[in-house]
Short mmCIF file of C-alpha atoms in Angstrom, two decimals:
data_model
loop_
_atom_site.label_atom_id
_atom_site.label_comp_id
_atom_site.label_asym_id
_atom_site.label_seq_id
_atom_site.Cartn_x
_atom_site.Cartn_y
_atom_site.Cartn_z
CA SER A 1 31.17 -35.45 110.58
CA LEU A 2 29.37 -34.42 107.14
CA PRO A 3 28.91 -37.49 105.37
CA GLY A 4 26.90 -36.00 102.62
CA LEU A 5 29.67 -33.67 101.50
CA THR A 6 32.14 -34.03 98.93
CA ILE A 7 34.98 -31.41 97.81
CA ARG A 8 36.84 -31.65 94.45
CA PRO A 9 39.89 -29.01 93.98
CA ASN A 10 40.77 -29.22 90.40
CA ILE A 11 43.70 -27.29 88.20
CA ALA A 12 43.49 -26.88 84.71
CA ALA A 13 45.44 -25.77 81.78
CA ALA A 14 44.37 -25.50 78.22
CA THR A 15 46.11 -24.18 74.49
CA LEU A 16 44.10 -23.15 71.38
CA SER A 17 45.73 -23.38 68.17
CA ALA A 18 44.66 -22.24 64.61
CA GLN A 19 46.15 -23.49 61.37
CA GLY A 20 49.43 -23.97 63.58
CA HIS A 21 49.50 -20.89 65.21
CA ARG A 22 49.03 -20.25 68.90
CA TYR A 23 45.51 -18.23 69.70
CA LEU A 24 44.72 -18.63 73.65
CA SER A 25 46.50 -20.27 76.39
CA ASN A 26 45.36 -20.53 80.37
CA HIS A 27 45.95 -21.96 83.53
CA GLY A 28 44.21 -21.91 86.81
CA ALA A 29 42.55 -23.69 89.28
CA GLY A 30 39.20 -24.37 90.91
CA LEU A 31 37.28 -26.07 94.11
CA ASP A 32 33.85 -27.84 93.42
CA VAL A 33 31.53 -28.68 96.53
CA GLY A 34 28.41 -30.90 96.97
CA TYR A 35 26.61 -31.45 99.95
CA SER A 36 22.84 -33.35 100.05
CA LEU A 37 20.77 -31.77 102.40
CA SER A 38 18.49 -34.61 102.35
CA ASP A 39 17.32 -37.70 100.00
CA ARG A 40 15.53 -35.23 97.85
CA SER A 41 17.51 -32.02 97.97
CA PHE A 42 21.15 -31.22 96.80
CA ILE A 43 23.23 -27.97 96.73
CA ASP A 44 26.24 -27.73 94.96
CA GLY A 45 28.69 -25.02 93.95
CA GLY A 46 32.13 -24.10 92.82
CA TYR A 47 34.98 -21.40 92.09
CA ASP A 48 37.30 -21.33 89.42
CA TYR A 49 40.31 -19.16 88.71
CA ARG A 50 42.10 -18.57 85.23
CA TYR A 51 44.89 -16.54 83.85
CA ASN A 52 44.39 -15.70 79.77
CA ASP A 53 47.23 -15.52 77.53
CA TYR A 54 46.38 -14.43 74.24
CA ALA A 55 48.93 -14.59 71.36
CA THR A 56 49.69 -11.52 69.32
CA ARG A 57 49.53 -12.40 65.49
CA ILE A 58 49.51 -10.55 62.24
CA ASP A 59 45.76 -11.15 62.08
CA ALA A 60 45.37 -10.18 65.75
CA PRO A 61 47.92 -7.40 66.27
CA THR A 62 45.82 -6.37 69.72
CA GLY A 63 44.92 -9.76 70.90
CA ASN A 64 47.30 -9.54 74.18
CA ASP A 65 44.63 -6.61 75.27
CA LEU A 66 42.93 -9.22 76.35
CA ASP A 67 45.67 -11.03 78.91
CA GLY A 68 44.24 -10.92 82.09
CA THR A 69 42.33 -12.92 84.69
CA SER A 70 38.98 -14.86 85.00
CA ASN A 71 36.80 -15.89 87.93
CA GLN A 72 33.74 -17.59 88.38
CA LEU A 73 31.36 -18.35 91.55
CA ARG A 74 28.41 -20.45 91.32
CA VAL A 75 26.02 -22.08 93.32
CA ARG A 76 22.66 -24.44 92.36
CA LEU A 77 20.29 -26.01 94.27
CA THR A 78 18.63 -29.47 92.89
CA HIS A 79 15.33 -30.78 94.24
CA GLU A 80 13.66 -34.08 93.32
CA LEU A 81 9.69 -32.93 93.05
CA THR A 82 8.78 -36.46 92.60
CA PRO A 83 10.49 -39.78 91.03
CA GLY A 84 11.68 -38.83 88.10
CA ARG A 85 11.04 -35.31 88.30
CA VAL A 86 13.79 -32.91 88.88
CA LEU A 87 14.09 -28.87 89.29
CA SER A 88 17.28 -27.04 89.64
CA GLY A 89 17.95 -22.97 90.19
CA GLU A 90 21.73 -21.72 89.54
CA LEU A 91 23.14 -18.58 90.08
CA ARG A 92 26.47 -17.73 88.55
CA THR A 93 28.45 -14.48 88.74
CA ARG A 94 31.74 -13.82 86.77
CA TRP A 95 34.16 -11.23 86.78
CA GLN A 96 37.27 -10.67 83.97
CA ARG A 97 40.08 -8.39 83.95
CA THR A 98 42.05 -7.58 80.79
CA GLN A 99 44.46 -4.85 79.68
CA GLN A 100 41.75 -2.48 78.04
CA ARG A 101 39.09 -1.27 80.73
CA PHE A 102 36.45 -1.46 77.95
CA HIS A 103 36.99 -5.36 77.65
CA ASP A 104 36.67 -5.87 81.83
CA VAL A 105 33.39 -7.26 82.59
CA ASP A 106 31.28 -8.40 85.30
CA SER A 107 28.53 -10.76 84.52
CA GLN A 108 25.62 -12.26 86.71
CA GLU A 109 23.54 -15.34 85.51
CA ALA A 110 20.16 -17.09 86.83
CA ARG A 111 18.99 -20.13 85.46
CA VAL A 112 16.09 -22.77 85.86
CA THR A 113 15.84 -26.12 84.85
CA TYR A 114 13.25 -28.82 84.85
CA LEU A 115 14.03 -32.58 83.99
CA HIS A 116 11.29 -35.16 84.01
CA SER A 117 12.85 -38.78 83.16
CA TYR A 118 10.19 -41.63 82.19
CA ALA A 119 10.50 -45.20 80.77
CA SER A 120 10.59 -45.33 76.59
CA PRO A 121 7.24 -46.76 75.29
CA PHE A 122 9.73 -49.35 73.55
CA GLN A 123 10.71 -52.57 74.62
CA GLY A 124 14.09 -52.21 76.29
CA GLY A 125 14.34 -48.70 75.56
CA GLY A 126 15.64 -47.33 79.12
CA LEU A 127 14.45 -44.14 80.39
CA ARG A 128 13.92 -40.79 78.12
CA THR A 129 14.87 -37.35 79.66
CA PRO A 130 12.96 -34.25 78.22
CA SER A 131 14.60 -31.18 79.92
CA VAL A 132 13.31 -27.21 79.30
CA TRP A 133 15.35 -24.48 80.91
CA GLY A 134 15.21 -20.74 81.16
CA GLY A 135 17.72 -17.79 82.10
CA VAL A 136 19.08 -14.09 81.77
CA GLN A 137 22.29 -12.63 82.21
CA ARG A 138 23.70 -9.13 82.91
CA ARG A 139 27.16 -8.28 81.57
CA SER A 140 28.19 -4.71 82.56
CA TYR A 141 31.36 -3.59 81.04
CA ASP A 142 34.05 -1.25 82.74
CA GLY A 143 34.58 1.40 80.26
CA ALA A 144 33.64 2.71 76.70
CA ASP A 145 35.29 1.36 73.62
CA PRO A 146 36.50 4.57 71.99
CA ALA A 147 36.18 3.00 68.34
CA ILE A 148 32.48 2.60 69.00
CA ASP A 149 31.14 5.20 71.54
CA PRO A 150 33.46 6.74 73.81
CA ASN A 151 30.87 7.93 76.01
CA THR A 152 28.96 4.92 76.52
CA ASN A 153 29.68 1.79 78.62
CA ARG A 154 28.29 -1.48 77.20
CA ARG A 155 25.71 -3.32 79.01
CA ASP A 156 24.00 -6.60 77.66
CA THR A 157 21.02 -8.30 78.93
CA GLU A 158 20.85 -11.88 77.38
CA TRP A 159 17.87 -13.83 77.85
CA ARG A 160 17.97 -17.94 76.99
CA ILE A 161 15.22 -20.59 76.63
CA GLY A 162 16.03 -24.07 75.42
CA VAL A 163 14.57 -27.40 75.14
CA GLY A 164 16.49 -30.88 75.29
CA GLN A 165 16.01 -34.37 74.63
CA THR A 166 18.22 -37.39 75.86
CA VAL A 167 17.11 -40.97 74.28
CA PRO A 168 19.16 -44.36 75.22
CA LEU A 169 20.08 -46.11 71.85
CA SER A 170 21.33 -49.23 73.81
CA SER A 171 23.16 -49.81 77.78
CA ALA A 172 26.17 -47.89 76.80
CA TRP A 173 24.74 -45.48 73.81
CA SER A 174 22.52 -42.60 74.12
CA LEU A 175 21.93 -39.50 71.78
CA LEU A 176 21.45 -35.99 73.06
CA VAL A 177 19.41 -33.24 70.96
CA GLN A 178 19.05 -29.50 72.18
CA LEU A 179 17.60 -26.67 70.62
CA GLU A 180 17.78 -23.12 72.43
CA HIS A 181 17.12 -19.50 71.46
CA SER A 182 18.75 -16.39 72.85
CA THR A 183 18.00 -12.70 72.64
CA THR A 184 20.58 -10.29 73.62
CA ASP A 185 19.48 -6.35 74.41
CA SER A 186 22.63 -4.01 74.51
CA ARG A 187 23.08 -0.54 75.55
CA LEU A 188 25.09 -0.32 72.34
CA PRO A 189 22.51 -1.40 69.49
CA ASN A 190 25.42 -2.64 67.40
CA TYR A 191 25.49 -5.49 70.19
CA ASP A 192 21.92 -6.37 69.67
CA SER A 193 21.33 -10.01 68.80
CA LYS A 194 19.06 -13.03 68.45
CA ASN A 195 21.00 -16.48 67.95
CA THR A 196 19.17 -20.17 67.71
CA SER A 197 21.28 -23.45 67.71
CA LEU A 198 20.79 -26.71 67.28
CA PHE A 199 22.93 -29.26 69.08
CA VAL A 200 22.92 -33.05 68.42
CA ALA A 201 25.45 -35.35 70.16
CA ALA A 202 26.09 -39.04 70.82
CA ALA A 203 27.33 -40.14 73.67
CA TYR A 204 29.24 -43.78 74.73
CA ARG A 205 28.95 -44.63 78.45
CA PHE A 206 32.04 -46.81 79.90
#
């Protein structure tokens, strides 16, 4: 009855090790849902659950304080303005529970992305896709960290902007370049930060 609807349940498990020693393992499940509202509009979203298990090692004696559950809910609306021009808006919320209240965090994020695909000026160059995005995330912690300030709960606001460019190199290979800058303002000044990152990757399509 809903031909534009897709539903994809999933399960996941991961282990992260460093120098032969386990650092983190997790497992969980999720559900992704997408629906075509029209020829130009698409809405998708999903829910993910993870249980995280951190190892206790000599270099991380309180690692298991981070053990606990992580839940994430997201929804995104994508609309094609004109052929090759796409605007999308995304909302995410995440809540994480651990063994210590000052590690428990609730976060909300909003993000807007604009993409513009156009034909390469070179013969046989395929489609190039520049993109620009911006967003803000709020993170609120449930308790105060006694090692930093026993009277103040941490709360961060992170602003993020970025630009990207996808360049096809052949019918199978493409190059992805992304530049992103983020600024974090925190209720606790020692968590204030600014970060600029450059990401370059080559992708191969089978």
